[in-house]
XYZ file of C-alpha atoms in Angstrom:
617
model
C 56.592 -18.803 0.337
C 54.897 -16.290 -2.190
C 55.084 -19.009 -4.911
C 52.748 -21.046 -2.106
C 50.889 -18.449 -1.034
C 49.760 -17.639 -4.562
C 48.692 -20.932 -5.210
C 46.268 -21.456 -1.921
C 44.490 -18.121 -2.884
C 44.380 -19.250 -6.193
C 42.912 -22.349 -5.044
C 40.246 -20.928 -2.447
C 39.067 -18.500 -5.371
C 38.721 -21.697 -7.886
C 36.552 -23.368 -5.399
C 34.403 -20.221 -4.113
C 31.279 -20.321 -6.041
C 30.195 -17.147 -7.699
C 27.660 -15.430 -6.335
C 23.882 -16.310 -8.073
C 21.521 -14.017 -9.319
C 18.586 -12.964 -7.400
C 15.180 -14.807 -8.285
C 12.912 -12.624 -10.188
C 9.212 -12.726 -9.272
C 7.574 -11.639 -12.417
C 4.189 -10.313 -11.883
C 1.106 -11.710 -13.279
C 0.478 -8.696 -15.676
C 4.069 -8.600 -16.966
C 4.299 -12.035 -18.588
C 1.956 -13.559 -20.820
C 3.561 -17.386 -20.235
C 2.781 -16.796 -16.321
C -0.621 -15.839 -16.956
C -1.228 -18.586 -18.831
C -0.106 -21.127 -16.202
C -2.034 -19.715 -13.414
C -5.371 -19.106 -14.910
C -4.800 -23.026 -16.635
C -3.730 -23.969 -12.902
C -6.449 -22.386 -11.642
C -8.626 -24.592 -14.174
C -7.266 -27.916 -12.766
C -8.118 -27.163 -9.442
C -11.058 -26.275 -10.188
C -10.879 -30.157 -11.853
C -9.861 -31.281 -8.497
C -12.256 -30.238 -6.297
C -15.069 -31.155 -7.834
C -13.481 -35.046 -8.443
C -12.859 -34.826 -4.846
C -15.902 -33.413 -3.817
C -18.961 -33.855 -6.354
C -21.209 -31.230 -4.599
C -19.111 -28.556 -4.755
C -20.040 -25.811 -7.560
C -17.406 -23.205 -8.909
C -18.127 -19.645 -9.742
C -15.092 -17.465 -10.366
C -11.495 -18.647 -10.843
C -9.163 -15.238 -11.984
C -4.845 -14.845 -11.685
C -4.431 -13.225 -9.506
C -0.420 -10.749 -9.172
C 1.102 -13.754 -7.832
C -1.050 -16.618 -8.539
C -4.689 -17.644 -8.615
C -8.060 -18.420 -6.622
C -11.502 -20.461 -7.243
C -14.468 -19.753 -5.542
C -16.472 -22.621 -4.385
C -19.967 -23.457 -3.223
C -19.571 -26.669 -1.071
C -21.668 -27.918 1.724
C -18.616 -28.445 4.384
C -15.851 -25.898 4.739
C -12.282 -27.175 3.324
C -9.799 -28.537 5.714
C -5.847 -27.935 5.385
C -6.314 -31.731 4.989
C -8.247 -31.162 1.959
C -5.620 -28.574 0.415
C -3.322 -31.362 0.651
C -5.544 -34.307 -1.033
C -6.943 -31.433 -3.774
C -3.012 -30.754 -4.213
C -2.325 -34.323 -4.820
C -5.339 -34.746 -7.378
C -4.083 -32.188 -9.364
C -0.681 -33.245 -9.510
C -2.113 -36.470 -11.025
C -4.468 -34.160 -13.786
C -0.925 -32.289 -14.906
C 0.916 -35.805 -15.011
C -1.871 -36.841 -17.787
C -0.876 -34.618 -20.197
C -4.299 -33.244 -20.554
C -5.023 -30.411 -23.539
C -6.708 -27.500 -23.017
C -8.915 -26.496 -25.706
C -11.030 -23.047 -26.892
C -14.612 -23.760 -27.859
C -16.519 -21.304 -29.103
C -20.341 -22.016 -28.290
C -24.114 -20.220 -28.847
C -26.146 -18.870 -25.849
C -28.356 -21.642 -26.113
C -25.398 -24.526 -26.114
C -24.035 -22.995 -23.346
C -26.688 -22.867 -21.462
C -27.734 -26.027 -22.181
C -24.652 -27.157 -20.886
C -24.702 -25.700 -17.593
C -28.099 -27.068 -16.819
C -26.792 -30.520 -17.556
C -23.615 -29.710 -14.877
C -26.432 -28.476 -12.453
C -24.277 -25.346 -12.066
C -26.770 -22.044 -11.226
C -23.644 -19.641 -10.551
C -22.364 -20.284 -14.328
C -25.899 -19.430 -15.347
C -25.736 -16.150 -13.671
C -22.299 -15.622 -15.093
C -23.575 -16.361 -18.642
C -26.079 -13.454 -18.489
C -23.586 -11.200 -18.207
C -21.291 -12.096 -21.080
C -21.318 -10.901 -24.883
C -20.612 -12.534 -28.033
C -19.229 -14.865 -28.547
C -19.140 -16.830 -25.776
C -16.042 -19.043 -25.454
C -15.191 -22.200 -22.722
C -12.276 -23.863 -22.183
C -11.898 -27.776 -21.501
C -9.692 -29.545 -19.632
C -9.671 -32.992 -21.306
C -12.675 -34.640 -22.063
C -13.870 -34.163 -18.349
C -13.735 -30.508 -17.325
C -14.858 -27.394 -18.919
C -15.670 -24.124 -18.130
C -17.300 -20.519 -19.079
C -13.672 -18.242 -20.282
C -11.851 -16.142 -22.433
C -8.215 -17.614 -21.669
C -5.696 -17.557 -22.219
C -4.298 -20.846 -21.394
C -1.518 -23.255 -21.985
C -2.167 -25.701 -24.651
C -1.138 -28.898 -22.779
C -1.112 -29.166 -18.821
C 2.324 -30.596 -19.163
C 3.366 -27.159 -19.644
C 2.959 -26.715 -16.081
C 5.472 -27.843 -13.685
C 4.207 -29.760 -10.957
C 7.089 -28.455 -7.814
C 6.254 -25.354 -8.941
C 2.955 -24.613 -7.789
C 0.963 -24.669 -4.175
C -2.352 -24.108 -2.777
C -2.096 -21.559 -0.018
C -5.232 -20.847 2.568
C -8.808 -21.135 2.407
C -11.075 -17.688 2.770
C -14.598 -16.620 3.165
C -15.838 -14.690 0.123
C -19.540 -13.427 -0.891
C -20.930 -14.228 -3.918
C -20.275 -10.932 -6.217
C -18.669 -9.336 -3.127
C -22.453 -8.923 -2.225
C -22.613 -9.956 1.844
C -26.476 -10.119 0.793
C -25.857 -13.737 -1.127
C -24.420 -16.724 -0.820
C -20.667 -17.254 0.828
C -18.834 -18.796 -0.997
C -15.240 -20.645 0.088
C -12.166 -18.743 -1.892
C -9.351 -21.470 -2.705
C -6.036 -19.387 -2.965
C -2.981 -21.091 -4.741
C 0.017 -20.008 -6.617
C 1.882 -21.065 -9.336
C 5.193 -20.396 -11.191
C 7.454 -21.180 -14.265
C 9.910 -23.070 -11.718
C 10.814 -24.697 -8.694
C 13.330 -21.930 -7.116
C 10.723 -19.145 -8.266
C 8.430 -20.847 -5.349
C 10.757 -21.554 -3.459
C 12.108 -17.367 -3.364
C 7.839 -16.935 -3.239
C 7.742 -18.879 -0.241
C 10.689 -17.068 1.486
C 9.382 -13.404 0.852
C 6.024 -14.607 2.096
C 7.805 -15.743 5.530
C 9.447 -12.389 5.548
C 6.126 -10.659 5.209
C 5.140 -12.512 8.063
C 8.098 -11.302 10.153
C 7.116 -7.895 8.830
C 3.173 -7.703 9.576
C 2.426 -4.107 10.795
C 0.132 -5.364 13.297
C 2.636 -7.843 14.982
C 5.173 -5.251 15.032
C 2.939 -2.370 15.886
C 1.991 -4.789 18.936
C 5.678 -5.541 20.089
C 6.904 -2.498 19.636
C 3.613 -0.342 21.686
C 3.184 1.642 18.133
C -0.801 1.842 18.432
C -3.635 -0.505 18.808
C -7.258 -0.898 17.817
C -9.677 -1.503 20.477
C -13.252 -3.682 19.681
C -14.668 -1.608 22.526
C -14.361 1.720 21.048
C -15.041 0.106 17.559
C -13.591 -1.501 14.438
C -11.526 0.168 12.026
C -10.233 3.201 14.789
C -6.369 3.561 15.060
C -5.531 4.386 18.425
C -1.804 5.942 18.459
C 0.101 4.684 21.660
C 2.990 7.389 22.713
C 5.784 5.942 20.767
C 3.640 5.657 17.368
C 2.046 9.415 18.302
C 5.600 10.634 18.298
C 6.942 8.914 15.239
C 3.549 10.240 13.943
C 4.242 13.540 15.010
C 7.692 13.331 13.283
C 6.503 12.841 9.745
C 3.583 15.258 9.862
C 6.437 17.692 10.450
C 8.320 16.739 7.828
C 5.339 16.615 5.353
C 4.464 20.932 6.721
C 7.509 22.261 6.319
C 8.457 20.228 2.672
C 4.738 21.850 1.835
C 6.111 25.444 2.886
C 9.292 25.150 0.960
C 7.023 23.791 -1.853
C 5.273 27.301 -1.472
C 1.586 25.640 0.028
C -0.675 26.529 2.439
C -2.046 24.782 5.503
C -5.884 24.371 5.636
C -7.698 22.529 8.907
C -11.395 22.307 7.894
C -14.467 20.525 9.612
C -15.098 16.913 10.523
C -18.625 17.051 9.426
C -20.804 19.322 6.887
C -24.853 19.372 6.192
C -25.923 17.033 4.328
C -26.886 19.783 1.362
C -22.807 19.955 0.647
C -22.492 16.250 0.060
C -25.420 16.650 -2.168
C -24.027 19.508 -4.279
C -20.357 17.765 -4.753
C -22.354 14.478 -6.018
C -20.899 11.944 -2.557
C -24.473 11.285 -1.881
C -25.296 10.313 -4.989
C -21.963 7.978 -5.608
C -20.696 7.496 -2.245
C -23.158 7.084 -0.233
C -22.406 3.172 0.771
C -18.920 4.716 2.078
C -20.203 7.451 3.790
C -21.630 6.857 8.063
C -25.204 8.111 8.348
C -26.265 11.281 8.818
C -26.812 12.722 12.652
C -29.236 15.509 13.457
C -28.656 18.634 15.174
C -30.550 22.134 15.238
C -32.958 20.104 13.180
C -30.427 20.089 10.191
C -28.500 16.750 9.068
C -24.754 16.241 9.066
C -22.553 13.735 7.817
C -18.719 13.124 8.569
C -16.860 13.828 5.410
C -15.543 11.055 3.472
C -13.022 13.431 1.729
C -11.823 16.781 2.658
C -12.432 17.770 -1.655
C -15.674 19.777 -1.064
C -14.431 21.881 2.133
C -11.451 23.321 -0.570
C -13.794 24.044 -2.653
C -15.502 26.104 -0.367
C -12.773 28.058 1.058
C -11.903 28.189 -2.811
C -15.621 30.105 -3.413
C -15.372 32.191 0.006
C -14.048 35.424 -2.476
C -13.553 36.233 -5.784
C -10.394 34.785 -7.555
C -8.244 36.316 -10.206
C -6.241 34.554 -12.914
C -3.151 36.597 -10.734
C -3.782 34.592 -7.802
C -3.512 31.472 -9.518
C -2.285 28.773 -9.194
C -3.107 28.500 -5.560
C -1.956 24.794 -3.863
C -3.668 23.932 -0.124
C -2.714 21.170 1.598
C -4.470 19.435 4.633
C -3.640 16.550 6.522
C -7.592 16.021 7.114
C -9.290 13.130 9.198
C -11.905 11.570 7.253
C -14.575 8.388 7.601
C -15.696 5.854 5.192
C -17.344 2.742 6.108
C -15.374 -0.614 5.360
C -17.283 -3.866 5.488
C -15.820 -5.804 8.798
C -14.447 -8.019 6.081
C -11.936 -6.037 4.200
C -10.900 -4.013 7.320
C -7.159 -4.904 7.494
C -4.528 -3.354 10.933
C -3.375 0.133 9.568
C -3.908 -0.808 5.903
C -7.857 -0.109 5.843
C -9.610 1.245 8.632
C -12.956 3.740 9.134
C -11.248 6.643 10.284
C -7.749 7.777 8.903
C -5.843 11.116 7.887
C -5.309 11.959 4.030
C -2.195 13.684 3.268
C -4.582 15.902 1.292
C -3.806 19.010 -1.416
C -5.558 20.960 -4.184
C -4.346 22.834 -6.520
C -6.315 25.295 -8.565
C -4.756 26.550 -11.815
C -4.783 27.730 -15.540
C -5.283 25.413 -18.029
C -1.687 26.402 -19.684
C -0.305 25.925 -15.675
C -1.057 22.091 -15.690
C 2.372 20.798 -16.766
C 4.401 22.800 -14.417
C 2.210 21.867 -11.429
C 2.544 18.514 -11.810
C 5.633 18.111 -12.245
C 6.144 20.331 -9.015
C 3.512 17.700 -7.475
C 5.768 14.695 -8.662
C 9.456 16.677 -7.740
C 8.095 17.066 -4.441
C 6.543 13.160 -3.938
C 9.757 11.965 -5.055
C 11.424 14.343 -2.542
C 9.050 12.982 0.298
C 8.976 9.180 -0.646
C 12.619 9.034 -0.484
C 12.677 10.368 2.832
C 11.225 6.890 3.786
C 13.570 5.118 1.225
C 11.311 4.651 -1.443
C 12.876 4.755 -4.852
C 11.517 2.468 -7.308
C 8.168 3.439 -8.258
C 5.412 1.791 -11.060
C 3.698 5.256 -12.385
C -0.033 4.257 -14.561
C -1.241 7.639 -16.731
C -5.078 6.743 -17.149
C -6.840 8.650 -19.273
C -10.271 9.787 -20.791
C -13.003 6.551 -20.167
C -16.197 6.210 -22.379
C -18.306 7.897 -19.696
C -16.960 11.042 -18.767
C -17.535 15.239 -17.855
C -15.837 17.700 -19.819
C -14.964 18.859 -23.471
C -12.999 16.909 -25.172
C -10.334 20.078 -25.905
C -9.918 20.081 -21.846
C -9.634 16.053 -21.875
C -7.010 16.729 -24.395
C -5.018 19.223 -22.677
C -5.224 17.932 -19.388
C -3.700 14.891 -20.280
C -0.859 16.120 -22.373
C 0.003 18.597 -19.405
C 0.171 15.306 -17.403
C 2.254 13.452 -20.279
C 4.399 16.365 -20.621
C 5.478 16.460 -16.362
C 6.165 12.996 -16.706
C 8.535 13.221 -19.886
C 10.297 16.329 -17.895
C 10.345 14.593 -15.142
C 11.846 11.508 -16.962
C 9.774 8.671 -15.057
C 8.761 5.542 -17.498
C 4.858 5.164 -17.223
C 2.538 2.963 -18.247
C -0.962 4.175 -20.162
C -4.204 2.691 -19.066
C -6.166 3.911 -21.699
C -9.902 5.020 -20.969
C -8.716 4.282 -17.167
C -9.973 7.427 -15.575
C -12.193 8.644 -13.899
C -15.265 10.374 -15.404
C -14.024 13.686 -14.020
C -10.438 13.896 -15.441
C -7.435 11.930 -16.359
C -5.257 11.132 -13.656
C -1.253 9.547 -12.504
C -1.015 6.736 -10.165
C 2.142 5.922 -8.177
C 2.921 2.132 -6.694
C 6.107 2.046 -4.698
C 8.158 -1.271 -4.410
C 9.185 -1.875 -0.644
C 12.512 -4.133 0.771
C 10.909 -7.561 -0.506
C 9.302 -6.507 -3.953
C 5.690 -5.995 -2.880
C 4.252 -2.598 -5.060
C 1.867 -0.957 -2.901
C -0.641 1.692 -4.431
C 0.257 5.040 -2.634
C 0.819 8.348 -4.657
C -2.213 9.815 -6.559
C -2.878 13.072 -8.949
C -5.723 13.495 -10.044
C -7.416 16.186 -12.370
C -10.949 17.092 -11.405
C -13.602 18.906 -14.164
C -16.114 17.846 -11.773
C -16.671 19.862 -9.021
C -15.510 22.837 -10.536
C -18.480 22.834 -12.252
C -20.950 21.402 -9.806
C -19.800 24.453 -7.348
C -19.639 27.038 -9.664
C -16.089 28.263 -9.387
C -14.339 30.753 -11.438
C -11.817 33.535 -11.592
C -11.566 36.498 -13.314
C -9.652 36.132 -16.519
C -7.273 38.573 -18.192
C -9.904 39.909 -20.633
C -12.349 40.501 -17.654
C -14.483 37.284 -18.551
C -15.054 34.509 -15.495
C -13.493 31.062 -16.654
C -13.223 27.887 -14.693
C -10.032 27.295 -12.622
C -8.766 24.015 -13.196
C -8.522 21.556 -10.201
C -5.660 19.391 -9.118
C -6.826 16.692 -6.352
C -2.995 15.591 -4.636
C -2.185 12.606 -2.032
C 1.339 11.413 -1.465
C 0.669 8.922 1.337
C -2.797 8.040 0.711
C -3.326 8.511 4.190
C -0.732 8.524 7.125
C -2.183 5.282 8.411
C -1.761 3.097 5.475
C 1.603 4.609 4.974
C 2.609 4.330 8.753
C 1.966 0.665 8.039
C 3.719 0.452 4.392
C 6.490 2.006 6.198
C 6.398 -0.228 9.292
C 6.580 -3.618 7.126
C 9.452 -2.063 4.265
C 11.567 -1.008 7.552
C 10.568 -4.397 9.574
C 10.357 -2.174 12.283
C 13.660 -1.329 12.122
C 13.025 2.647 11.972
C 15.859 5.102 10.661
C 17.415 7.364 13.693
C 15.604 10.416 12.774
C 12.533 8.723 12.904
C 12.535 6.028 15.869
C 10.332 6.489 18.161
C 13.282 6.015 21.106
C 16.689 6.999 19.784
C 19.171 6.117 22.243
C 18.449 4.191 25.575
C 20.879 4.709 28.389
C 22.005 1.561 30.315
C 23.190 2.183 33.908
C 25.231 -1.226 34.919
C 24.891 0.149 38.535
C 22.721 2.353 40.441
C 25.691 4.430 41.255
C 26.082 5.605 38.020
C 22.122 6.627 37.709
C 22.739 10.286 38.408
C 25.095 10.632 35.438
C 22.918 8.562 33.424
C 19.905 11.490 34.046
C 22.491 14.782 33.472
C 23.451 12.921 29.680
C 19.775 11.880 29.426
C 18.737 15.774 29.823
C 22.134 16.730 27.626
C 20.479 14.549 24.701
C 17.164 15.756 25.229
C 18.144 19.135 25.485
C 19.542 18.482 21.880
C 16.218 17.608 20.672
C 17.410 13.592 20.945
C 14.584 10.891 22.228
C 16.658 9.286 25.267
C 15.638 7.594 27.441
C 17.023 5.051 30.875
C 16.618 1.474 31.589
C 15.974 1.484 34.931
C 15.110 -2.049 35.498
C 18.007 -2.782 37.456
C 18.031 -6.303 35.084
C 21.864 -7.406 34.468
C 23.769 -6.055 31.483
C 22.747 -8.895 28.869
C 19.306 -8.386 29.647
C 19.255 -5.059 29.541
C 20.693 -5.130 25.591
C 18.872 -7.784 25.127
C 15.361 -5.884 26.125
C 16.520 -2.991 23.670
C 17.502 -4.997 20.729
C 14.021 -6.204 21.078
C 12.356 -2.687 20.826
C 14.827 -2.266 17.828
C 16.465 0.581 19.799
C 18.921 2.107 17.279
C 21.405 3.205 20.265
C 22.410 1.279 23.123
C 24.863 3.475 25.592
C 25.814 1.367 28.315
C 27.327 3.488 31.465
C 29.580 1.885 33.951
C 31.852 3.321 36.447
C 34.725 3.906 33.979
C 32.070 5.520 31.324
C 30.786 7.943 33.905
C 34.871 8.975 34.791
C 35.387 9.744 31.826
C 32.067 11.573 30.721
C 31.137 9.246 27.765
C 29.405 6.072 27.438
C 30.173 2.609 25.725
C 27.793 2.450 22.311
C 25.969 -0.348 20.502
C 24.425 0.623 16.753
C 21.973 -1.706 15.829
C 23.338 -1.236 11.933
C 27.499 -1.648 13.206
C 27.520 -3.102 16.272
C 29.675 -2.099 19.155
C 31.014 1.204 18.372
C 33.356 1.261 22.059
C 33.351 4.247 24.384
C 32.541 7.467 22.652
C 32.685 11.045 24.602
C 29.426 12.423 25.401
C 29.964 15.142 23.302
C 30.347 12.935 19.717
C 27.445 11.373 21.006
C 25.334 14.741 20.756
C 26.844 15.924 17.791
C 26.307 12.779 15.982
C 22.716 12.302 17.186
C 21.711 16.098 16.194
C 23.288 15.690 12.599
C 21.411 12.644 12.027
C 18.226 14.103 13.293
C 19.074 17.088 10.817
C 20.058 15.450 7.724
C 17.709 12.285 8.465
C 20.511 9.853 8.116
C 19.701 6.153 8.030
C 21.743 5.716 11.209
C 24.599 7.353 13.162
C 28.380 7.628 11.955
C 30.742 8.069 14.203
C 33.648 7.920 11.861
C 36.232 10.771 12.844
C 37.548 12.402 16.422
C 35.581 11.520 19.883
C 36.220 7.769 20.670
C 38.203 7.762 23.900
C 41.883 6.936 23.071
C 41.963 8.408 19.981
């Protein structure tokens, strides 16, 4: 019998395929052979449309992270009818094997050229570009303005691995004041299962949109009639809200910060002094009078630090001092970028500034990244893309403070022990800064974390401290977001958790399921027992049947379903369904608290009820 038994196992594990890999999604920027074949594919759709539709004139056609667009001036607006025929066409352009060659040209030849095509937006283009001036063709039929790269031979692209995706609006230049223009978006890979594991995590983003979730679940809402681009918070999103602004204070206060609330509007003489009105002004609402002085909302909360900064005299013993502010600010959006949670006209920056010595730059920012790390992975972000960008052509400051700023920033990062990449001349003209992408549950990066050093307004305010020999020197100044704002975030965290919210953090922890009305009066003393405990319960009290009842909380991704019947109430306890283990069977009212507090404590990613406190035990 073991001889046998042996053998069947044997033969089950021969004929169990091994598990595969997972399909990597290489980004654009990572791999030179992917950029080739999407600004080539880009190239032959560009083909395409105009052999399918003469009148149509291209402008722009970049890669894109994950594939490629065209912009195109045509008289009628393109169908999903005509995706499919432009498709078609330039599966028949690959299948002809046609070359793709660099020409270098003159001015003068290359405008010639356009004329002949009849093509005004490549004329515009042209104007703008230095020597030399290079164009691509695509056989002997197709050309156009570009630096490349591209594949030498469209047979290097493989035709079941590409697809053209939607159709969008799009100005000319991003200019609403000119010409819209119809954006073609398509992507394109190295092979067939690459767009195949492409098309699956753009389903799953889908079944993760923020706004669909933030609908069905009664997170929060934006309403037309009090105006685009304002988050209303409904309860359950006000509490989870609520939740993580707590968490963010008291991390602050063991990071040894200070709170600051400061005005929703200023005169319009501060905005002048810290240079918004001068380079933000397009962002900024318009100003509203009152006392016969003009106000505007604030944009950023930057200049009201800087104030409290310059209400006293400083010295170098105070230093550094780090204020942190989560601080409501407007910025006007066009209606066509506005985007659910992810860009709106009103939102709250997780805001901090920290003003230091020059020789206290490395140690504050590595405090600044210990404690983002510390806060991400609250939310269960781990894998992070970190960009150092540093001094740009046009910029403020000696170049000995350039210097040292970004080696203080080079040297946090190397103690810290995070890989980064260098952007060189990719900062601002007021200091060198760190950028931080995290990677959420289905590989999207989003931009979140910033640090940024600021010789700026420093200087345009005037602020000093006394230094050890008695002279005044200029404190240097440490602008610090780790969400970006709480909105955005809300919604990064929404779509990386599909809704599906760790304990400590759901809006409704555990929902109490009376089978019969007779048990309702126990199911209100454990409801008060758990909220007494500082747990979010609360009671179905529908009177639907049992299935239903589940069935309803399952939907609102409850993490804890207690169902109480008769026997349950007996015996003080109730009969428990985890949303991560499934039914747990009758636990004691008691585990139940315990449990729930400890996870609220520790912020577990769900309860545990290994151990004592299941009846029959």
């Amino acid at each position: 019998m073991a001889g046998l038994e042996q053998e069947t196992v044997s033969s089950v594990a021969a004929t169990t395929p091994a598990p595969t890999a997972p399909v990597v999604l290489p980004k654009t920027s990572d791999s030179e052979n992917l950029l080739k074949i999407r600004h080539s594919m880009s190239h032959v759709m560009a083909m395409a449309v105009q052999k399918l539709f003469p009148q149509a004139q291209v402008t722009i056609g970049p890669w894109t992270e994950t594939g490629f667009y065209y912009d195109f001036d045509n008289p009628e607006p393109f169908t999903e009818a005509d995706l499919k025929a432009i498709k078609k066409e330039m599966g028949k352009i690959i299948g002809r094997k046609l070359p793709l060659e660099r020409i270098e040209v003159s001015r003068d030849e290359a405008e010639r050229r356009i004329k002949a095509q009849n093509e005004p937006y490549k004329l515009e283009i042209l104007e703008r570009l230095v020597e030399p001036i290079t164009l691509y063709t695509l056989g002997e039929q197709w050309w156009d303005l570009c630096a490349g790269p591209h594949v030498a031979n469209t047979s290097e692209l493989n035709p079941k691995a590409f697809e053209l995706e939607s159709v969008a609006g799009a100005y000319w230049r991003g200019d609403e004041t000119k010409a819209q223009l119809q954006r073609i978006y398509g992507t394109a890979w190295e092979t067939a299962e690459q767009l195949s594991e492409h098309r699956r995590r753009k389903e799953e983003a889908l079944r993760r949109d923020h706004r669909r979730l933030g609908k069905d679940l009664d997170l929060f809402s934006i309403e037309d009639e009090a105006g685009a681009g304002l988050v209303f918070w409904h309860p359950r999103g006000a509490r989870m809200r609520l939740l993580i602004e707590d968490f963010w204070k008291q991390a602050h206060f063991e990071g040894d910060y200070e709170l600051l609330y400061t005005p929703h509007v200023a005169d319009i003489s501060l905005w002048k002094t810290s240079g918004h009105l001068d380079f933000y002004a397009e962002s900024m609402f318009g100003p509203m009078e009152v006392d016969e002085r003009q106000y505007q909302l604030k944009p950023m909360n930057c200049p009201f630090h800087v104030l409290t900064y310059a209400s006293k005299l400083r010295s170098y013993r105070e230093l550094p001092i780090r204020w942190a502010e989560l601080g409501t600010v407007y910025r006007y959006e066009r209606p066509g970028v506005m985007h659910g949670l992810m860009r709106v006209r009103g939102f709250t920056q997780d805001d901090a500034h920290v003003f230091c010595l020059p020789e206290q730059i490395s140690d504050e920012i590595l405090r600044i990244l210990n404690l983002t790390e510390r806060i991400l992975s609250t939310f269960d972000f781990s894998n992070y893309e970190i960009n150092l960008s540093t001094k740009p052509d046009k910029a403020i400051g000696d170049d000995a403070v350039w210097e040292l700023a970004t080696k203080g920033l080079i040297e946090a990062l190397e103690r810290k022990g995070w890989d980064y990449k260098i952007d060189e001349g990719g900062g601002a003209f007021y200091g060198p800064k760190i950028d931080l992408k995290i990677e959420d549950a289905i590989g999207r990066m989003w931009q979140c974390s910033t640090i940024q050093l600021d010789f700026n307004l420093p200087e345009r305010f005037a602020l000093d401290y006394i230094a050890a020999d008695g002279s005044k020197q200029r404190p240097i100044m440490i602008h610090r977001a780790i969400f970006g704002s709480l909105e955005r975030f809300f919604g990064i965290m929404t779509e990386n958790y599909a809704g599906d919210f760790p304990f400590w953090l759901a809006p409704e922890q555990i929902r109490l399921l009376p089978v019969t009305d007779e048990v309702l009066g126990y199911a209100e003393e454990l409801q008060t027992q758990l909220k007494a405990a500082g747990i979010r319960a609360s009671i179905d009290r529908s009177g639907d049947r049992l299935g239903k009842l589940i069935r309803t909380g399952e939907q609102m991704k409850i993490p804890v379903l207690a169902v109480i019947g008769a026997k349950e109430a007996e015996q003080g306890a109730a009969s428990l369904r985890s949303r991560r283990d499934g039914d747990l069977g009758v636990i004691t009212k008691e585990r139940l608290i315990s449990t729930a507090q400890s996870a609220n404590q520790d912020r577990q990613a769900s309860l545990s009820f290994a151990g004592s406190g299941s009846i029959g035990e």
